[in-house]
Coordinates of C-alpha atoms and ligand atoms in Angstrom, one line a residue:
M6 CA 65.1 -29.8 -11.7
I7 CA 65.2 -28.5 -15.3
L8 CA 69.0 -28.1 -15.4
E9 CA 71.4 -30.3 -13.4
L10 CA 75.2 -30.0 -13.3
T11 CA 76.9 -33.0 -11.6
A12 CA 80.6 -32.6 -10.6
V13 CA 81.4 -30.7 -13.7
T14 CA 85.1 -29.9 -14.1
R15 CA 86.8 -27.9 -16.9
R16 CA 90.6 -27.4 -17.0
F17 CA 92.7 -25.1 -19.1
G18 CA 96.2 -26.4 -18.8
E19 CA 97.2 -25.8 -15.1
V20 CA 94.0 -23.8 -14.3
T21 CA 90.9 -25.6 -13.1
A22 CA 88.4 -23.0 -14.2
V23 CA 85.4 -25.0 -13.0
D24 CA 86.0 -27.5 -10.2
E25 CA 83.4 -30.3 -9.5
L26 CA 80.5 -27.9 -9.9
T27 CA 77.2 -29.5 -8.8
L28 CA 74.2 -27.3 -9.2
G29 CA 70.5 -27.8 -9.9
I30 CA 68.0 -25.2 -11.2
E31 CA 64.2 -25.5 -11.0
A32 CA 62.0 -24.6 -13.9
G33 CA 61.0 -20.9 -13.7
E34 CA 63.8 -20.0 -11.4
F35 CA 66.1 -17.0 -11.8
V36 CA 69.5 -18.1 -10.5
T37 CA 72.7 -16.0 -10.5
L38 CA 76.3 -17.2 -10.5
L39 CA 78.1 -14.6 -8.3
G40 CA 81.8 -14.4 -7.6
P41 CA 85.0 -12.4 -8.2
S42 CA 86.8 -12.1 -11.5
G43 CA 88.3 -15.4 -12.6
C44 CA 86.3 -17.7 -10.3
G45 CA 84.9 -19.6 -13.3
K46 CA 81.4 -18.1 -13.8
T47 CA 81.8 -17.5 -17.6
T48 CA 83.3 -21.0 -18.1
A49 CA 80.3 -22.5 -16.2
L50 CA 77.9 -20.7 -18.4
R51 CA 79.7 -21.6 -21.6
L52 CA 79.7 -25.3 -20.5
I53 CA 75.9 -25.1 -20.1
A54 CA 75.5 -23.3 -23.4
G55 CA 77.7 -25.9 -25.2
F56 CA 80.6 -23.7 -26.2
E57 CA 82.9 -25.7 -23.9
S58 CA 82.8 -29.4 -23.0
P59 CA 83.4 -30.7 -19.5
D60 CA 86.6 -32.7 -18.8
E61 CA 84.6 -34.5 -16.1
G62 CA 81.0 -34.6 -14.9
S63 CA 77.7 -34.3 -16.7
I64 CA 75.1 -31.7 -17.6
H65 CA 71.4 -32.7 -17.9
F66 CA 68.6 -30.6 -19.2
R67 CA 65.0 -31.9 -18.6
G68 CA 66.5 -35.2 -17.6
R69 CA 68.5 -35.7 -20.9
E70 CA 72.3 -35.6 -20.9
V71 CA 73.4 -32.7 -23.1
S72 CA 77.1 -32.5 -22.2
S73 CA 78.3 -33.4 -25.7
E74 CA 75.6 -31.6 -27.8
T75 CA 76.3 -28.6 -29.9
P76 CA 75.0 -25.1 -28.7
Q77 CA 72.5 -25.2 -31.6
K78 CA 71.1 -28.6 -30.5
R79 CA 70.7 -27.3 -26.9
G80 CA 68.9 -24.2 -28.2
F81 CA 69.4 -22.0 -25.2
G82 CA 69.1 -18.2 -25.4
M83 CA 72.4 -16.3 -24.8
V84 CA 73.1 -12.7 -24.0
F85 CA 76.7 -11.6 -23.6
Q86 CA 78.4 -8.6 -22.1
N87 CA 79.5 -7.3 -25.6
Y88 CA 76.0 -7.9 -27.0
A89 CA 77.5 -9.6 -30.2
L90 CA 75.0 -7.9 -32.4
F91 CA 75.6 -8.2 -36.2
P92 CA 76.7 -4.7 -37.2
H93 CA 75.8 -5.1 -40.9
L94 CA 72.2 -6.1 -40.1
N95 CA 69.4 -3.8 -38.9
V96 CA 67.4 -4.3 -35.7
F97 CA 64.7 -6.4 -37.4
E98 CA 67.3 -8.7 -39.0
N99 CA 69.3 -9.1 -35.7
V100 CA 66.2 -10.1 -33.8
A101 CA 65.0 -12.3 -36.6
F102 CA 68.3 -14.1 -36.9
G103 CA 67.6 -17.1 -34.6
L104 CA 64.1 -17.6 -36.1
K105 CA 65.3 -17.5 -39.7
S106 CA 68.0 -20.1 -38.9
R107 CA 65.3 -22.3 -37.4
G108 CA 63.4 -22.0 -40.7
R109 CA 60.3 -20.3 -39.2
P110 CA 57.7 -19.0 -41.7
R111 CA 58.0 -15.3 -42.6
D112 CA 54.8 -14.1 -41.0
Q113 CA 55.6 -15.8 -37.7
I114 CA 59.1 -14.2 -37.8
A115 CA 57.6 -10.7 -38.4
E116 CA 55.2 -11.2 -35.5
R117 CA 57.8 -12.6 -33.1
V118 CA 60.2 -9.8 -33.9
R119 CA 57.5 -7.2 -33.3
S120 CA 56.4 -8.7 -30.0
S121 CA 60.0 -9.2 -28.8
L122 CA 60.9 -5.6 -29.5
A123 CA 57.8 -4.4 -27.8
R124 CA 58.7 -6.4 -24.7
V125 CA 62.0 -4.6 -24.4
D126 CA 60.4 -1.2 -25.2
L127 CA 61.8 -0.8 -28.7
A128 CA 58.6 -1.0 -30.8
G129 CA 59.2 1.0 -34.0
Y130 CA 63.0 0.5 -34.0
Q131 CA 62.9 -2.4 -36.5
D132 CA 64.6 -0.5 -39.4
R133 CA 67.3 1.2 -37.5
A134 CA 71.0 0.3 -38.0
V135 CA 72.4 -1.2 -34.8
Q136 CA 75.2 1.4 -34.8
A137 CA 72.6 4.1 -34.7
L138 CA 71.5 2.9 -31.2
S139 CA 72.7 3.8 -27.8
G140 CA 74.5 1.2 -25.6
G141 CA 71.3 0.6 -23.6
Q142 CA 69.2 0.1 -26.7
Q143 CA 71.7 -2.3 -28.3
Q144 CA 71.6 -4.2 -25.0
R145 CA 67.8 -4.5 -25.3
V146 CA 68.1 -5.6 -28.9
A147 CA 70.4 -8.4 -27.8
L148 CA 67.8 -9.4 -25.2
A149 CA 65.0 -9.2 -27.7
R150 CA 67.0 -11.5 -30.0
A151 CA 67.4 -14.1 -27.2
L152 CA 63.8 -13.8 -26.2
A153 CA 62.5 -14.1 -29.8
I154 CA 63.3 -17.8 -30.0
E155 CA 61.4 -18.4 -26.7
P156 CA 64.3 -20.4 -25.3
P157 CA 63.7 -23.0 -22.6
L158 CA 66.7 -21.5 -20.8
L159 CA 68.1 -18.0 -20.9
L160 CA 71.8 -17.6 -20.2
L161 CA 73.1 -14.1 -19.5
D162 CA 76.8 -13.2 -19.0
E163 CA 77.2 -9.8 -17.4
P164 CA 74.8 -8.4 -20.0
L165 CA 74.3 -5.1 -18.1
S166 CA 77.9 -4.2 -17.4
N167 CA 78.3 -1.7 -20.2
L168 CA 75.3 0.4 -19.1
D169 CA 75.5 3.3 -16.8
Q170 CA 74.3 2.9 -13.2
A171 CA 70.8 4.2 -13.6
L172 CA 70.1 2.3 -16.8
R173 CA 71.6 -0.8 -15.4
V174 CA 69.2 -0.7 -12.4
Q175 CA 66.2 0.0 -14.6
T176 CA 67.1 -2.7 -17.1
R177 CA 67.6 -5.4 -14.5
T178 CA 64.2 -4.7 -13.0
E179 CA 62.7 -5.1 -16.5
L180 CA 64.7 -8.2 -17.1
R181 CA 63.4 -10.0 -14.0
R182 CA 59.9 -8.9 -14.8
L183 CA 60.2 -10.3 -18.4
V184 CA 61.7 -13.6 -17.3
K185 CA 58.9 -14.1 -14.7
E186 CA 56.2 -13.0 -17.1
L187 CA 57.3 -15.4 -19.8
E188 CA 57.8 -18.1 -17.2
M189 CA 61.4 -18.7 -18.4
T190 CA 64.3 -20.2 -16.5
A191 CA 67.3 -17.9 -16.3
L192 CA 70.9 -18.2 -15.3
F193 CA 72.7 -14.9 -14.9
V194 CA 76.4 -14.3 -14.3
T195 CA 77.7 -11.2 -12.4
H196 CA 80.4 -10.1 -9.9
D197 CA 78.0 -7.4 -8.6
Q198 CA 76.3 -8.5 -5.4
E199 CA 73.6 -5.8 -5.6
E200 CA 72.7 -6.9 -9.1
A201 CA 72.5 -10.5 -7.8
F202 CA 70.2 -9.5 -4.9
D203 CA 67.9 -7.5 -7.2
L204 CA 67.5 -10.3 -9.8
S205 CA 67.7 -13.6 -8.2
D206 CA 65.5 -16.2 -6.6
R207 CA 68.7 -18.0 -5.6
I208 CA 72.4 -17.0 -5.8
A209 CA 75.3 -19.5 -6.3
V210 CA 78.5 -18.0 -4.9
M211 CA 81.6 -19.3 -6.6
R212 CA 85.3 -19.0 -5.7
A213 CA 88.3 -20.5 -7.5
G214 CA 86.1 -22.7 -9.7
R215 CA 84.1 -24.1 -6.8
L216 CA 80.6 -23.5 -5.5
C217 CA 80.8 -22.0 -2.0
Q218 CA 77.1 -21.8 -1.2
I219 CA 73.7 -21.6 -3.0
G220 CA 70.6 -20.1 -1.5
T221 CA 68.2 -17.2 -1.5
P222 CA 69.7 -13.7 -1.1
A223 CA 68.4 -13.6 2.5
D224 CA 70.0 -17.1 3.3
L225 CA 73.4 -16.0 2.0
Y226 CA 73.3 -12.6 3.8
Q227 CA 72.0 -13.9 7.1
A228 CA 73.6 -17.3 7.3
P229 CA 76.7 -17.3 5.1
A230 CA 78.6 -20.7 5.0
D231 CA 82.0 -19.1 5.4
R232 CA 83.9 -15.8 5.7
F233 CA 84.3 -15.5 2.0
V234 CA 80.5 -15.6 1.4
A235 CA 79.9 -13.3 4.4
G236 CA 82.4 -10.8 3.0
F237 CA 81.1 -11.0 -0.5
M238 CA 77.4 -10.5 0.4
G239 CA 77.5 -6.9 1.5
R240 CA 79.4 -5.2 4.3
A241 CA 80.6 -7.3 7.1
N242 CA 82.2 -6.6 10.5
F243 CA 84.1 -9.6 12.0
V244 CA 84.4 -9.1 15.8
P245 CA 86.5 -11.4 17.9
A246 CA 84.1 -13.3 20.2
A247 CA 86.2 -12.4 23.3
L248 CA 85.1 -8.8 23.0
L249 CA 81.5 -9.7 23.5
P250 CA 80.1 -11.0 26.9
G251 CA 78.1 -14.2 27.0
R252 CA 79.9 -15.8 24.1
D253 CA 83.3 -17.2 25.1
E254 CA 84.0 -19.6 22.3
P255 CA 87.0 -18.5 20.2
G256 CA 86.5 -17.1 16.8
D257 CA 84.7 -14.1 15.2
L258 CA 81.1 -13.0 15.1
L259 CA 79.7 -11.5 11.9
I260 CA 77.9 -8.3 12.8
R261 CA 76.4 -6.5 9.8
P262 CA 76.6 -2.6 10.0
E263 CA 72.8 -2.3 10.5
E264 CA 73.0 -4.7 13.5
L265 CA 75.3 -2.4 15.5
E266 CA 73.6 0.4 17.4
F267 CA 74.9 3.4 19.3
T268 CA 74.2 3.3 23.0
G269 CA 75.1 5.1 26.3
E270 CA 78.5 4.3 27.9
A271 CA 76.9 2.1 30.6
D272 CA 75.3 -0.3 28.1
A273 CA 78.2 -0.4 25.7
Q274 CA 79.8 -3.7 24.7
L275 CA 82.3 -2.0 22.4
S276 CA 83.7 1.5 22.7
G277 CA 85.8 3.5 20.2
V278 CA 86.1 6.7 18.3
V279 CA 84.2 7.9 15.2
R280 CA 86.8 8.1 12.3
D281 CA 84.5 8.8 9.4
R282 CA 80.9 9.4 8.6
R283 CA 79.3 9.2 5.1
F284 CA 75.7 10.3 4.3
R285 CA 73.8 7.7 2.4
G286 CA 70.2 9.1 2.2
P287 CA 68.1 7.1 4.6
L288 CA 71.2 5.9 6.5
T289 CA 74.6 7.3 7.6
L290 CA 77.6 5.0 7.4
Y291 CA 80.0 5.4 10.3
R292 CA 83.5 4.0 10.6
I293 CA 84.4 3.4 14.2
E294 CA 87.8 2.6 15.4
V295 CA 87.5 0.0 18.3
G296 CA 91.0 -0.9 19.4
A297 CA 92.6 -2.7 16.4
L298 CA 89.2 -3.1 14.7
D299 CA 87.5 -0.8 12.2
L300 CA 83.8 -1.3 12.4
E301 CA 81.2 -0.1 10.1
V302 CA 77.8 1.1 11.5
A303 CA 74.7 2.0 9.5
H304 CA 72.7 4.4 11.6
R305 CA 69.5 6.3 11.0
G306 CA 69.0 9.8 12.5
P307 CA 71.4 12.0 14.5
G308 CA 74.6 10.4 15.8
P309 CA 78.1 11.2 17.0
R310 CA 80.5 13.3 15.0
V311 CA 83.9 12.5 13.6
G312 CA 86.4 12.5 16.5
E313 CA 83.8 11.9 19.2
P314 CA 83.7 8.7 21.3
A315 CA 81.2 6.1 20.3
W316 CA 79.6 3.3 22.4
L317 CA 78.2 0.4 20.5
R318 CA 76.4 -2.9 21.0
P319 CA 74.8 -5.4 18.7
R320 CA 71.0 -5.0 18.5
P321 CA 69.4 -7.2 21.1
D322 CA 67.5 -9.2 18.5
A323 CA 70.5 -9.7 16.2
D324 CA 71.3 -13.3 15.4
L325 CA 75.1 -13.3 14.9
P326 CA 76.7 -16.1 12.9
A327 CA 80.1 -17.1 14.4
F328 CA 83.1 -18.3 12.4
P329 CA 86.1 -20.3 13.7
P330 CA 89.4 -18.5 13.8
I331 CA 91.4 -18.1 10.6
Q332 CA 94.1 -20.8 10.4
E333 CA 97.4 -18.9 9.8
Ligands
ATP28 P1 85.3 -12.6 -15.1 O1 84.3 -12.2 -14.1 O2 86.6 -11.9 -15.0 O3 84.8 -12.8 -16.5 P2 84.9 -15.5 -14.6 O4 84.5 -15.8 -13.2 O5 83.9 -15.5 -15.6 O6 85.8 -14.1 -14.6 P3 86.3 -17.4 -16.2 O7 86.3 -16.5 -17.4 O8 85.3 -18.5 -16.3 O9 86.0 -16.6 -14.9 O10 87.7 -17.9 -16.0 C1 88.1 -18.9 -15.0 C2 89.6 -19.2 -15.1 O11 89.9 -19.9 -16.2 C3 90.5 -18.0 -15.2 O12 91.6 -18.2 -14.4 C4 90.8 -17.8 -16.7 O13 92.0 -17.2 -16.9 C5 90.8 -19.3 -17.1 N1 90.3 -19.5 -18.5 C6 89.1 -19.2 -18.9 N2 89.0 -19.5 -20.3 C7 90.2 -19.9 -20.6 C8 90.8 -20.4 -21.9 N3 90.0 -20.5 -23.0 N4 92.1 -20.7 -21.9 C9 92.8 -20.7 -20.8 N5 92.4 -20.2 -19.6 C10 91.1 -19.9 -19.5

């Protein structure tokens, strides 16, 4: 483990922003902290960077305790949501900033700035004022500035959230490629599940300051530890087990929309009415009313129309996680 958090807690008055967070990251891994607004992701990242100190617990980097070291001493690269570029400095000076403050020689600075800008596809932009750049370009300058110091750990706090959808998808592909190419270790914060899926070797899902589950995107999608993780990792239908033959334990089965298929009336395990149908390119998303349930079905090819009856069953090979009933 290159980074280890052990039972790290940070409180602000009554609020426990991070609650006994234990987390280990391997060298070269791309890990994402994922969770809803206010779950403590930013605080966790700030604790690792050194902008906050834990009330309890410890943070180790390469086996050394860093919990009380300054951010400068830790030397991690950081990219924030609002970029925090220096508006009075040009692109070159922004990217050179960390190198200058580390007292690197001039020719090394020039070379590093050049190569960092080339990596983010901004070769030739050195003399531009940062205000003369688009949001996406400013974002890439911020990334180049973090990369220039070749940090042992790159910390990214929703760095793509100000970009439009197309640019966000493109930039995250480049970001992952860069991190892997440079053999860096990265910790990324987002509330966007799709972004987390695209970027991460492993995802840590947080809720109310606590870690719910950590695993590969496939682990979390296919075998979520609880209903919250299940619901946060894409679309989820919870079907009371009593509705399905052969499984008579109480509780709910998690059936993803792509694991439900239309069938003839004779083979149906669930029957209902099509209430809505949305075209999504390769798939069409259906909303089927089955008694008191509203089920989502992802279907390829022709299917029933709105208002028509629909007969459904889980795909025969589907492995359906079951959850105990919700305690009221
Ligand atoms: P978002 O996605 O909205 O940025 P987050 O998951 O990053 O949220 P944090 O910013 O870490 O969450 O905040 C966690 C909790 O701690 C929230 O309830 C927040 O209001 C509280 N909090 C964070 N920083 C402070 C602070 N400096 N003073 C008081 N409360 C704080």
